[in-house]
mmCIF file of C-alpha atoms in Angstrom:
data_model
loop_
_atom_site.group_PDB
_atom_site.id
_atom_site.type_symbol
_atom_site.label_atom_id
_atom_site.label_comp_id
_atom_site.label_asym_id
_atom_site.label_seq_id
_atom_site.Cartn_x
_atom_site.Cartn_y
_atom_site.Cartn_z
ATOM 1 C CA MET A 2 40.629 35.475 32.704
ATOM 2 C CA CYS A 3 37.919 35.389 35.306
ATOM 3 C CA GLY A 4 36.353 32.397 33.632
ATOM 4 C CA ALA A 5 39.441 30.237 33.691
ATOM 5 C CA GLY A 6 38.189 28.171 36.590
ATOM 6 C CA ASP A 7 34.918 27.496 34.854
ATOM 7 C CA MET A 8 36.595 26.238 31.748
ATOM 8 C CA GLU A 9 38.148 23.446 33.734
ATOM 9 C CA THR A 10 34.736 22.315 34.917
ATOM 10 C CA SER A 11 33.329 22.135 31.413
ATOM 11 C CA ALA A 12 33.166 18.506 30.399
ATOM 12 C CA MET A 13 33.711 16.915 27.029
ATOM 13 C CA ILE A 14 33.491 13.380 25.799
ATOM 14 C CA LYS A 15 36.866 11.715 26.158
ATOM 15 C CA GLY A 16 36.176 8.210 24.950
ATOM 16 C CA ILE A 17 33.646 5.643 23.859
ATOM 17 C CA GLY A 18 33.964 1.898 23.598
ATOM 18 C CA VAL A 19 31.677 -0.914 22.548
ATOM 19 C CA ASP A 20 32.171 -4.652 22.637
ATOM 20 C CA VAL A 21 29.991 -7.510 21.492
ATOM 21 C CA VAL A 22 30.754 -11.026 22.729
ATOM 22 C CA GLU A 23 29.256 -14.320 21.598
ATOM 23 C CA ILE A 24 28.653 -16.221 24.813
ATOM 24 C CA ARG A 25 29.540 -19.511 23.127
ATOM 25 C CA ARG A 26 33.098 -18.238 22.632
ATOM 26 C CA ILE A 27 33.511 -17.547 26.359
ATOM 27 C CA ARG A 28 31.952 -20.916 27.214
ATOM 28 C CA GLU A 29 34.529 -22.622 25.007
ATOM 29 C CA MET A 30 37.420 -20.709 26.557
ATOM 30 C CA ILE A 31 36.257 -21.703 30.036
ATOM 31 C CA ARG A 32 35.914 -25.337 28.931
ATOM 32 C CA LYS A 33 39.360 -25.351 27.317
ATOM 33 C CA TYR A 34 41.414 -23.257 29.728
ATOM 34 C CA GLY A 35 39.332 -23.266 32.924
ATOM 35 C CA ASP A 36 40.710 -21.463 35.958
ATOM 36 C CA HIS A 37 43.819 -20.403 34.095
ATOM 37 C CA PHE A 38 41.660 -18.304 31.755
ATOM 38 C CA LEU A 39 39.356 -17.045 34.507
ATOM 39 C CA GLN A 40 42.206 -15.969 36.765
ATOM 40 C CA LYS A 41 43.986 -14.201 33.951
ATOM 41 C CA VAL A 42 40.982 -12.090 32.963
ATOM 42 C CA PHE A 43 38.813 -11.683 36.061
ATOM 43 C CA THR A 44 39.436 -10.549 39.655
ATOM 44 C CA PRO A 45 38.649 -12.948 42.516
ATOM 45 C CA ALA A 46 35.493 -10.951 43.312
ATOM 46 C CA GLU A 47 34.339 -11.173 39.690
ATOM 47 C CA VAL A 48 34.940 -14.924 39.590
ATOM 48 C CA ALA A 49 33.081 -15.428 42.861
ATOM 49 C CA TYR A 50 30.123 -13.363 41.644
ATOM 50 C CA CYS A 51 29.799 -15.091 38.268
ATOM 51 C CA GLU A 52 30.231 -18.599 39.621
ATOM 52 C CA LYS A 53 27.254 -18.088 41.927
ATOM 53 C CA ALA A 54 25.005 -17.419 38.917
ATOM 54 C CA ALA A 55 22.863 -20.115 37.303
ATOM 55 C CA VAL A 56 24.693 -19.694 33.980
ATOM 56 C CA PRO A 57 28.140 -18.321 34.878
ATOM 57 C CA GLU A 58 29.386 -17.886 31.292
ATOM 58 C CA ILE A 59 26.706 -15.265 30.571
ATOM 59 C CA HIS A 60 28.071 -13.130 33.383
ATOM 60 C CA PHE A 61 31.701 -13.771 32.496
ATOM 61 C CA ALA A 62 30.866 -12.727 28.920
ATOM 62 C CA GLY A 63 29.183 -9.534 30.134
ATOM 63 C CA ARG A 64 32.177 -8.608 32.259
ATOM 64 C CA TRP A 65 34.522 -9.388 29.381
ATOM 65 C CA ALA A 66 32.483 -7.055 27.149
ATOM 66 C CA VAL A 67 32.600 -4.184 29.650
ATOM 67 C CA LYS A 68 36.358 -4.648 30.213
ATOM 68 C CA GLU A 69 36.983 -4.540 26.467
ATOM 69 C CA ALA A 70 34.685 -1.515 26.015
ATOM 70 C CA PHE A 71 36.470 0.280 28.860
ATOM 71 C CA TYR A 72 39.859 -0.432 27.286
ATOM 72 C CA LYS A 73 38.704 0.888 23.915
ATOM 73 C CA ALA A 74 37.319 4.057 25.528
ATOM 74 C CA LEU A 75 40.673 4.837 27.194
ATOM 75 C CA PRO A 76 43.080 7.335 25.602
ATOM 76 C CA ARG A 77 45.893 5.507 23.889
ATOM 77 C CA GLU A 78 48.495 6.558 26.461
ATOM 78 C CA CYS A 79 46.357 4.923 29.168
ATOM 79 C CA GLN A 80 45.762 1.693 27.266
ATOM 80 C CA THR A 81 49.401 0.695 27.742
ATOM 81 C CA MET A 82 48.891 1.056 31.507
ATOM 82 C CA SER A 83 45.850 -1.197 31.480
ATOM 83 C CA GLY A 84 45.399 -4.954 31.789
ATOM 84 C CA TRP A 85 42.416 -7.258 32.197
ATOM 85 C CA LYS A 86 42.430 -6.945 35.976
ATOM 86 C CA SER A 87 43.150 -3.205 36.185
ATOM 87 C CA VAL A 88 39.407 -2.780 36.449
ATOM 88 C CA GLU A 89 36.766 -4.713 38.349
ATOM 89 C CA ILE A 90 33.149 -4.834 37.255
ATOM 90 C CA VAL A 91 30.953 -4.375 40.305
ATOM 91 C CA PRO A 92 27.304 -5.387 40.004
ATOM 92 C CA GLY A 93 25.600 -2.061 40.666
ATOM 93 C CA GLU A 94 22.038 -1.646 41.735
ATOM 94 C CA SER A 95 19.274 -1.555 39.126
ATOM 95 C CA MET A 96 21.128 -3.160 36.239
ATOM 96 C CA VAL A 97 23.879 -0.510 36.210
ATOM 97 C CA PRO A 98 27.348 -2.060 36.460
ATOM 98 C CA MET A 99 30.115 0.043 37.980
ATOM 99 C CA VAL A 100 33.686 -0.105 36.724
ATOM 100 C CA LEU A 101 36.149 0.153 39.598
ATOM 101 C CA VAL A 102 39.684 1.135 38.571
ATOM 102 C CA CYS A 103 41.829 -1.084 40.820
ATOM 103 C CA SER A 104 45.220 -0.026 39.471
ATOM 104 C CA ASP A 105 46.678 3.178 40.949
ATOM 105 C CA PHE A 106 48.980 3.400 37.949
ATOM 106 C CA LEU A 107 46.086 3.412 35.509
ATOM 107 C CA LYS A 108 44.047 5.729 37.750
ATOM 108 C CA SER A 109 46.805 8.356 37.792
ATOM 109 C CA GLY A 110 47.190 8.068 34.015
ATOM 110 C CA MET A 111 43.478 8.676 33.580
ATOM 111 C CA ASP A 112 43.706 11.679 35.920
ATOM 112 C CA LYS A 113 46.530 13.119 33.795
ATOM 113 C CA CYS A 114 44.379 12.706 30.686
ATOM 114 C CA GLY A 115 41.564 14.642 32.356
ATOM 115 C CA ILE A 116 39.135 11.736 32.630
ATOM 116 C CA GLU A 117 36.714 12.495 35.445
ATOM 117 C CA ARG A 118 33.810 10.141 34.886
ATOM 118 C CA TRP A 119 33.110 6.846 33.189
ATOM 119 C CA LEU A 120 29.812 5.103 32.856
ATOM 120 C CA ALA A 121 29.123 1.587 31.656
ATOM 121 C CA SER A 122 26.169 -0.390 30.457
ATOM 122 C CA ILE A 123 25.788 -4.070 29.731
ATOM 123 C CA SER A 124 23.187 -6.207 28.016
ATOM 124 C CA HIS A 125 22.811 -9.983 27.938
ATOM 125 C CA GLU A 126 20.833 -12.061 25.502
ATOM 126 C CA LYS A 127 20.875 -15.833 25.055
ATOM 127 C CA GLN A 128 23.693 -15.760 22.499
ATOM 128 C CA VAL A 129 25.389 -12.377 22.790
ATOM 129 C CA CYS A 130 26.399 -9.750 25.318
ATOM 130 C CA VAL A 131 27.098 -6.101 24.545
ATOM 131 C CA GLY A 132 29.044 -3.689 26.734
ATOM 132 C CA VAL A 133 29.341 0.065 26.261
ATOM 133 C CA VAL A 134 31.538 2.543 28.144
ATOM 134 C CA VAL A 135 31.651 6.318 27.790
ATOM 135 C CA MET A 136 34.141 8.674 29.482
ATOM 136 C CA ASP A 137 34.122 12.408 29.932
ATOM 137 C CA GLY A 138 36.218 15.038 31.647
ATOM 138 C CA LYS A 139 38.070 18.249 31.102
ATOM 139 C CA GLU A 140 40.072 19.263 28.059
ATOM 140 C CA MET B 14 29.345 39.021 30.254
ATOM 141 C CA CYS B 15 32.805 37.996 31.291
ATOM 142 C CA GLY B 16 31.853 34.373 31.094
ATOM 143 C CA ALA B 17 30.483 34.469 27.566
ATOM 144 C CA GLY B 18 33.604 32.935 26.101
ATOM 145 C CA ASP B 19 33.460 30.063 28.532
ATOM 146 C CA MET B 20 29.917 29.195 27.642
ATOM 147 C CA GLU B 21 30.986 28.495 24.119
ATOM 148 C CA THR B 22 33.555 26.016 25.363
ATOM 149 C CA SER B 23 31.009 24.052 27.371
ATOM 150 C CA ALA B 24 30.224 20.881 25.490
ATOM 151 C CA MET B 25 27.025 18.926 25.233
ATOM 152 C CA ILE B 26 26.143 15.683 23.544
ATOM 153 C CA LYS B 27 25.019 16.339 19.996
ATOM 154 C CA GLY B 28 24.379 12.874 18.671
ATOM 155 C CA ILE B 29 24.644 9.141 19.216
ATOM 156 C CA GLY B 30 24.424 6.330 16.718
ATOM 157 C CA VAL B 31 24.610 2.562 16.911
ATOM 158 C CA ASP B 32 24.603 -0.045 14.198
ATOM 159 C CA VAL B 33 24.678 -3.830 14.314
ATOM 160 C CA VAL B 34 25.575 -5.757 11.164
ATOM 161 C CA GLU B 35 25.360 -9.479 10.528
ATOM 162 C CA ILE B 36 28.576 -10.280 8.703
ATOM 163 C CA ARG B 37 26.806 -12.876 6.570
ATOM 164 C CA ARG B 38 24.714 -10.109 5.010
ATOM 165 C CA ILE B 39 27.823 -8.172 3.944
ATOM 166 C CA ARG B 40 29.406 -11.387 2.644
ATOM 167 C CA GLU B 41 26.353 -11.996 0.464
ATOM 168 C CA MET B 42 26.363 -8.451 -0.874
ATOM 169 C CA ILE B 43 30.026 -8.766 -1.829
ATOM 170 C CA ARG B 44 29.338 -12.127 -3.505
ATOM 171 C CA LYS B 45 26.353 -10.764 -5.425
ATOM 172 C CA TYR B 46 27.490 -7.264 -6.337
ATOM 173 C CA GLY B 47 31.280 -7.409 -5.924
ATOM 174 C CA ASP B 48 33.293 -4.300 -6.767
ATOM 175 C CA HIS B 49 30.177 -2.344 -7.676
ATOM 176 C CA PHE B 50 29.002 -2.630 -4.065
ATOM 177 C CA LEU B 51 32.433 -2.057 -2.549
ATOM 178 C CA GLN B 52 33.131 1.046 -4.618
ATOM 179 C CA LYS B 53 29.744 2.514 -3.837
ATOM 180 C CA VAL B 54 30.151 2.215 -0.076
ATOM 181 C CA PHE B 55 33.870 2.288 0.687
ATOM 182 C CA THR B 56 36.750 4.623 -0.192
ATOM 183 C CA PRO B 57 39.754 3.218 -2.089
ATOM 184 C CA ALA B 58 41.798 3.301 1.127
ATOM 185 C CA GLU B 59 39.099 1.368 2.987
ATOM 186 C CA VAL B 60 38.884 -1.249 0.233
ATOM 187 C CA ALA B 61 42.646 -1.648 0.167
ATOM 188 C CA TYR B 62 42.804 -2.035 3.948
ATOM 189 C CA CYS B 63 40.002 -4.595 4.196
ATOM 190 C CA GLU B 64 41.170 -6.678 1.249
ATOM 191 C CA LYS B 65 44.545 -7.189 2.915
ATOM 192 C CA ALA B 66 42.847 -8.830 5.904
ATOM 193 C CA ALA B 67 42.467 -12.590 6.268
ATOM 194 C CA VAL B 68 38.660 -12.307 6.328
ATOM 195 C CA PRO B 69 37.861 -9.068 4.450
ATOM 196 C CA GLU B 70 34.085 -9.156 5.009
ATOM 197 C CA ILE B 71 34.542 -8.822 8.781
ATOM 198 C CA HIS B 72 36.352 -5.533 8.244
ATOM 199 C CA PHE B 73 33.948 -4.318 5.562
ATOM 200 C CA ALA B 74 31.100 -5.068 7.977
ATOM 201 C CA GLY B 75 32.822 -3.150 10.770
ATOM 202 C CA ARG B 76 33.334 -0.116 8.533
ATOM 203 C CA TRP B 77 29.745 -0.330 7.346
ATOM 204 C CA ALA B 78 28.579 -0.340 10.986
ATOM 205 C CA VAL B 79 30.649 2.732 11.882
ATOM 206 C CA LYS B 80 29.480 4.607 8.753
ATOM 207 C CA GLU B 81 25.847 3.882 9.607
ATOM 208 C CA ALA B 82 26.366 4.819 13.279
ATOM 209 C CA PHE B 83 28.043 8.072 12.210
ATOM 210 C CA TYR B 84 25.137 8.887 9.900
ATOM 211 C CA LYS B 85 22.593 8.236 12.646
ATOM 212 C CA ALA B 86 24.535 10.451 15.080
ATOM 213 C CA LEU B 87 24.485 13.413 12.657
ATOM 214 C CA PRO B 88 21.887 16.170 13.050
ATOM 215 C CA ARG B 89 19.144 15.768 10.491
ATOM 216 C CA GLU B 90 20.236 18.789 8.473
ATOM 217 C CA CYS B 91 23.676 17.197 8.067
ATOM 218 C CA GLN B 92 22.376 13.762 7.068
ATOM 219 C CA THR B 93 21.214 15.119 3.722
ATOM 220 C CA MET B 94 24.797 16.294 3.076
ATOM 221 C CA SER B 95 26.227 12.872 3.810
ATOM 222 C CA GLY B 96 26.844 9.806 1.670
ATOM 223 C CA TRP B 97 28.642 6.502 2.202
ATOM 224 C CA LYS B 98 31.989 7.925 1.149
ATOM 225 C CA SER B 99 31.703 11.288 2.918
ATOM 226 C CA VAL B 100 33.604 9.653 5.741
ATOM 227 C CA GLU B 101 36.565 7.293 5.770
ATOM 228 C CA ILE B 102 37.207 4.876 8.622
ATOM 229 C CA VAL B 103 40.910 4.977 9.438
ATOM 230 C CA PRO B 104 42.296 2.092 11.488
ATOM 231 C CA GLY B 105 43.546 3.947 14.550
ATOM 232 C CA GLU B 106 46.079 2.639 16.972
ATOM 233 C CA SER B 107 45.011 0.403 19.840
ATOM 234 C CA MET B 108 41.663 -0.726 18.480
ATOM 235 C CA VAL B 109 40.296 2.840 18.195
ATOM 236 C CA PRO B 110 39.019 3.611 14.707
ATOM 237 C CA MET B 111 39.049 7.219 13.568
ATOM 238 C CA VAL B 112 36.328 8.672 11.364
ATOM 239 C CA LEU B 113 37.777 11.118 8.852
ATOM 240 C CA VAL B 114 35.239 13.492 7.305
ATOM 241 C CA CYS B 115 36.356 13.649 3.652
ATOM 242 C CA SER B 116 33.584 15.915 2.364
ATOM 243 C CA ASP B 117 34.146 19.665 2.877
ATOM 244 C CA PHE B 118 30.404 20.180 2.361
ATOM 245 C CA LEU B 119 29.535 17.838 5.220
ATOM 246 C CA LYS B 120 32.361 19.223 7.386
ATOM 247 C CA SER B 121 31.055 22.789 7.061
ATOM 248 C CA GLY B 122 27.525 21.602 7.842
ATOM 249 C CA MET B 123 28.783 19.894 10.998
ATOM 250 C CA ASP B 124 30.651 23.080 11.952
ATOM 251 C CA LYS B 125 27.442 25.097 11.583
ATOM 252 C CA CYS B 126 25.632 22.618 13.847
ATOM 253 C CA GLY B 127 28.322 23.109 16.505
ATOM 254 C CA ILE B 128 29.764 19.610 16.300
ATOM 255 C CA GLU B 129 33.327 19.730 17.563
ATOM 256 C CA ARG B 130 34.230 16.150 18.293
ATOM 257 C CA TRP B 131 33.150 12.677 17.287
ATOM 258 C CA LEU B 132 34.411 9.414 18.626
ATOM 259 C CA ALA B 133 33.789 5.934 17.292
ATOM 260 C CA SER B 134 34.123 2.402 18.533
ATOM 261 C CA ILE B 135 33.782 -0.875 16.729
ATOM 262 C CA SER B 136 33.506 -4.494 17.783
ATOM 263 C CA HIS B 137 33.741 -7.654 15.706
ATOM 264 C CA GLU B 138 32.526 -11.105 16.595
ATOM 265 C CA LYS B 139 32.249 -14.154 14.340
ATOM 266 C CA GLN B 140 28.702 -13.360 13.250
ATOM 267 C CA VAL B 141 28.071 -9.697 14.075
ATOM 268 C CA CYS B 142 29.783 -6.325 14.183
ATOM 269 C CA VAL B 143 28.647 -3.359 16.241
ATOM 270 C CA GLY B 144 29.634 0.268 15.671
ATOM 271 C CA VAL B 145 28.932 3.209 17.967
ATOM 272 C CA VAL B 146 29.529 6.909 17.358
ATOM 273 C CA VAL B 147 29.023 9.795 19.767
ATOM 274 C CA MET B 148 29.328 13.498 18.932
ATOM 275 C CA ASP B 149 29.582 16.546 21.146
ATOM 276 C CA GLY B 150 30.082 20.276 20.746
ATOM 277 C CA LYS B 151 28.639 23.618 21.657
ATOM 278 C CA GLU B 152 24.994 24.553 21.881
ATOM 279 C CA MET C 19 32.206 34.304 41.145
ATOM 280 C CA CYS C 20 31.374 35.932 37.875
ATOM 281 C CA GLY C 21 31.400 32.575 36.149
ATOM 282 C CA ALA C 22 28.932 30.864 38.442
ATOM 283 C CA GLY C 23 26.143 31.044 35.904
ATOM 284 C CA ASP C 24 28.304 29.435 33.283
ATOM 285 C CA MET C 25 29.116 26.500 35.481
ATOM 286 C CA GLU C 26 25.490 25.510 35.528
ATOM 287 C CA THR C 27 25.414 25.418 31.749
ATOM 288 C CA SER C 28 28.365 23.039 31.553
ATOM 289 C CA ALA C 29 27.065 19.609 30.686
ATOM 290 C CA MET C 30 28.315 16.236 31.777
ATOM 291 C CA ILE C 31 27.339 12.726 30.909
ATOM 292 C CA LYS C 32 24.647 11.531 33.289
ATOM 293 C CA GLY C 33 23.886 8.082 31.987
ATOM 294 C CA ILE C 34 24.400 5.484 29.292
ATOM 295 C CA GLY C 35 22.387 2.410 28.499
ATOM 296 C CA VAL C 36 22.621 -0.358 25.935
ATOM 297 C CA ASP C 37 20.280 -3.227 25.190
ATOM 298 C CA VAL C 38 20.507 -6.093 22.741
ATOM 299 C CA VAL C 39 17.362 -8.082 21.925
ATOM 300 C CA GLU C 40 17.035 -11.297 19.941
ATOM 301 C CA ILE C 41 13.990 -10.738 17.754
ATOM 302 C CA ARG C 42 12.998 -14.375 18.069
ATOM 303 C CA ARG C 43 12.427 -13.851 21.805
ATOM 304 C CA ILE C 44 9.997 -10.984 21.176
ATOM 305 C CA ARG C 45 8.247 -13.011 18.456
ATOM 306 C CA GLU C 46 7.710 -15.844 20.958
ATOM 307 C CA MET C 47 6.366 -13.479 23.618
ATOM 308 C CA ILE C 48 3.883 -12.033 21.134
ATOM 309 C CA ARG C 49 2.834 -15.527 20.074
ATOM 310 C CA LYS C 50 2.408 -16.694 23.670
ATOM 311 C CA TYR C 51 0.936 -13.640 25.356
ATOM 312 C CA GLY C 52 -0.394 -11.550 22.458
ATOM 313 C CA ASP C 53 -2.161 -8.303 23.258
ATOM 314 C CA HIS C 54 -1.649 -8.767 26.971
ATOM 315 C CA PHE C 55 2.111 -8.510 26.442
ATOM 316 C CA LEU C 56 1.889 -5.703 23.874
ATOM 317 C CA GLN C 57 -0.384 -3.563 26.018
ATOM 318 C CA LYS C 58 1.770 -4.034 29.077
ATOM 319 C CA VAL C 59 4.968 -2.883 27.359
ATOM 320 C CA PHE C 60 3.977 -0.541 24.535
ATOM 321 C CA THR C 61 1.792 2.571 24.272
ATOM 322 C CA PRO C 62 -1.202 2.539 21.879
ATOM 323 C CA ALA C 63 0.746 4.724 19.419
ATOM 324 C CA GLU C 64 3.703 2.326 19.508
ATOM 325 C CA VAL C 65 1.458 -0.698 18.923
ATOM 326 C CA ALA C 66 -0.299 1.042 16.025
ATOM 327 C CA TYR C 67 3.020 2.006 14.435
ATOM 328 C CA CYS C 68 4.615 -1.442 14.720
ATOM 329 C CA GLU C 69 1.540 -3.345 13.563
ATOM 330 C CA LYS C 70 1.517 -1.388 10.303
ATOM 331 C CA ALA C 71 5.032 -2.657 9.498
ATOM 332 C CA ALA C 72 5.657 -5.685 7.298
ATOM 333 C CA VAL C 73 7.414 -7.513 10.135
ATOM 334 C CA PRO C 74 5.977 -6.026 13.352
ATOM 335 C CA GLU C 75 8.165 -7.984 15.776
ATOM 336 C CA ILE C 76 11.322 -6.298 14.437
ATOM 337 C CA HIS C 77 9.911 -2.922 15.385
ATOM 338 C CA PHE C 78 8.539 -4.115 18.722
ATOM 339 C CA ALA C 79 12.004 -5.515 19.472
ATOM 340 C CA GLY C 80 13.661 -2.198 18.556
ATOM 341 C CA ARG C 81 11.310 -0.258 20.826
ATOM 342 C CA TRP C 82 11.862 -2.767 23.609
ATOM 343 C CA ALA C 83 15.641 -2.280 23.243
ATOM 344 C CA VAL C 84 15.396 1.525 23.418
ATOM 345 C CA LYS C 85 13.058 1.378 26.434
ATOM 346 C CA GLU C 86 15.478 -0.916 28.261
ATOM 347 C CA ALA C 87 18.482 1.234 27.297
ATOM 348 C CA PHE C 88 16.659 4.346 28.503
ATOM 349 C CA TYR C 89 15.859 2.673 31.815
ATOM 350 C CA LYS C 90 19.483 1.623 32.307
ATOM 351 C CA ALA C 91 20.695 5.159 31.530
ATOM 352 C CA LEU C 92 18.450 6.693 34.211
ATOM 353 C CA PRO C 93 19.841 7.534 37.654
ATOM 354 C CA ARG C 94 18.786 4.927 40.166
ATOM 355 C CA GLU C 95 16.383 7.256 41.955
ATOM 356 C CA CYS C 96 14.545 7.752 38.660
ATOM 357 C CA GLN C 97 14.381 4.071 37.757
ATOM 358 C CA THR C 98 11.865 3.452 40.525
ATOM 359 C CA MET C 99 9.634 6.119 38.946
ATOM 360 C CA SER C 100 9.778 4.463 35.546
ATOM 361 C CA GLY C 101 7.711 1.757 33.883
ATOM 362 C CA TRP C 102 7.497 0.341 30.370
ATOM 363 C CA LYS C 103 4.998 2.967 29.247
ATOM 364 C CA SER C 104 6.579 5.965 30.981
ATOM 365 C CA VAL C 105 8.311 6.617 27.688
ATOM 366 C CA GLU C 106 7.105 6.404 24.113
ATOM 367 C CA ILE C 107 9.436 5.772 21.211
ATOM 368 C CA VAL C 108 8.523 8.129 18.394
ATOM 369 C CA PRO C 109 9.817 7.276 14.923
ATOM 370 C CA GLY C 110 11.937 10.348 14.219
ATOM 371 C CA GLU C 111 12.987 11.479 10.810
ATOM 372 C CA SER C 112 16.127 10.051 9.237
ATOM 373 C CA MET C 113 16.456 6.919 11.335
ATOM 374 C CA VAL C 114 16.692 8.844 14.622
ATOM 375 C CA PRO C 115 14.109 7.668 17.149
ATOM 376 C CA MET C 116 12.954 10.145 19.773
ATOM 377 C CA VAL C 117 12.153 9.105 23.317
ATOM 378 C CA LEU C 118 9.169 11.007 24.650
ATOM 379 C CA VAL C 119 8.820 10.988 28.438
ATOM 380 C CA CYS C 120 5.051 10.600 28.932
ATOM 381 C CA SER C 121 5.070 10.436 32.738
ATOM 382 C CA ASP C 122 5.140 13.802 34.536
ATOM 383 C CA PHE C 123 6.327 11.997 37.664
ATOM 384 C CA LEU C 124 9.354 10.589 35.866
ATOM 385 C CA LYS C 125 9.967 13.868 34.032
ATOM 386 C CA SER C 126 10.122 15.833 37.291
ATOM 387 C CA GLY C 127 12.452 13.227 38.787
ATOM 388 C CA MET C 128 14.774 13.564 35.807
ATOM 389 C CA ASP C 129 14.676 17.361 36.172
ATOM 390 C CA LYS C 130 15.687 17.043 39.826
ATOM 391 C CA CYS C 131 18.617 14.838 38.792
ATOM 392 C CA GLY C 132 19.771 17.521 36.343
ATOM 393 C CA ILE C 133 19.077 15.515 33.191
ATOM 394 C CA GLU C 134 18.606 17.976 30.337
ATOM 395 C CA ARG C 135 19.001 15.906 27.197
ATOM 396 C CA TRP C 136 18.715 12.286 26.132
ATOM 397 C CA LEU C 137 19.473 10.864 22.755
ATOM 398 C CA ALA C 138 18.692 7.408 21.441
ATOM 399 C CA SER C 139 19.788 5.228 18.585
ATOM 400 C CA ILE C 140 18.454 1.929 17.356
ATOM 401 C CA SER C 141 19.661 -0.702 14.933
ATOM 402 C CA HIS C 142 17.818 -3.680 13.465
ATOM 403 C CA GLU C 143 19.287 -6.754 11.857
ATOM 404 C CA LYS C 144 17.521 -9.959 10.882
ATOM 405 C CA GLN C 145 18.114 -11.627 14.244
ATOM 406 C CA VAL C 146 18.995 -8.877 16.710
ATOM 407 C CA CYS C 147 18.198 -5.276 17.592
ATOM 408 C CA VAL C 148 20.422 -2.955 19.588
ATOM 409 C CA GLY C 149 19.326 0.217 21.346
ATOM 410 C CA VAL C 150 21.585 2.826 22.927
ATOM 411 C CA VAL C 151 20.626 5.858 25.045
ATOM 412 C CA VAL C 152 22.880 8.565 26.424
ATOM 413 C CA MET C 153 21.866 11.362 28.811
ATOM 414 C CA ASP C 154 23.595 14.556 29.810
ATOM 415 C CA GLY C 155 22.876 17.596 31.947
ATOM 416 C CA LYS C 156 24.220 19.672 34.760
ATOM 417 C CA GLU C 157 26.025 18.458 37.836
#
């Protein structure tokens, strides 16, 4: 009884997601569909950030990978609440990207599922990007 | 004293595994060794599922990656109890594969090690697949 | 009140890191910069271990990937305490590499941040290596 409050603070893993993206595939989608593709998948801040980079498609690919990994890590009932632009990848300090949940609808769904924390990591090579997301929270 | 029960519910990370597979390598193994290879590594349900796909080797490679990642995430004392077909990768809803532990021997070993949960994620590209598995449980 | 001690034992995810490395890139760095590169990035034990392997650059690439993933998983305040040789990748049994924190400075920083555990996994293919690190601990 007396420990009931503590139980709620005990965290467990709630989700994991990984995504690997061949940069060439993103480059081709940008070439073929241009702004239409970019505006469907990325927020204005993400587009602005990537387009400032020397090789924008590497950064678009990295953000794509983290968005996909985040989606896969979500509980199923939250996935239906989630679209490409429900989250924004914010370039964190020291190579650690932050995933901002922009959609209040999705955020409240994640709260209901007990998700308290999510962490992301991203890696770029010449040909591929990999994104990983892990979530934890209470039972 | 009164909190002893709660301590057992507090989870910690017990294992992580990652595996990257070049699909070409799986394709060559299927070409060379055919059913002998498939039946050694995959359960009948996994074979049936992958062979229905347009490009079966992509799905065999993905399952291979998750099996390897699961094995790497296991505590060492459980790895010796584990073979290729001790687990079955079940295509979950919404891109989330489930790892079913088919072997009672392995399952009881994992119980003894305090492993309560395991989550998997998988990603396919044209040339590579990546699988990740994370496990948590009590101390 | 009575559960206060338990709360401190409840673990949460503190960091995740992923790194993908094209082996060709490491091979070129070894060819260009040789020992200067190896001694800057790897500990003597790591160099000795990799150079005994049939294809050393695969193992150097794997260690590079785990070092990068470890760095990304660290809290920001610990990253500034960390260099290439602050950690040593020890070939664990059964395909599970261990990350030894060699630097007392970094170790005490991680303690202050509440990091209690870190687990790593590594995967090698012909062209790429992937490393993943996850950390947990108390709030």
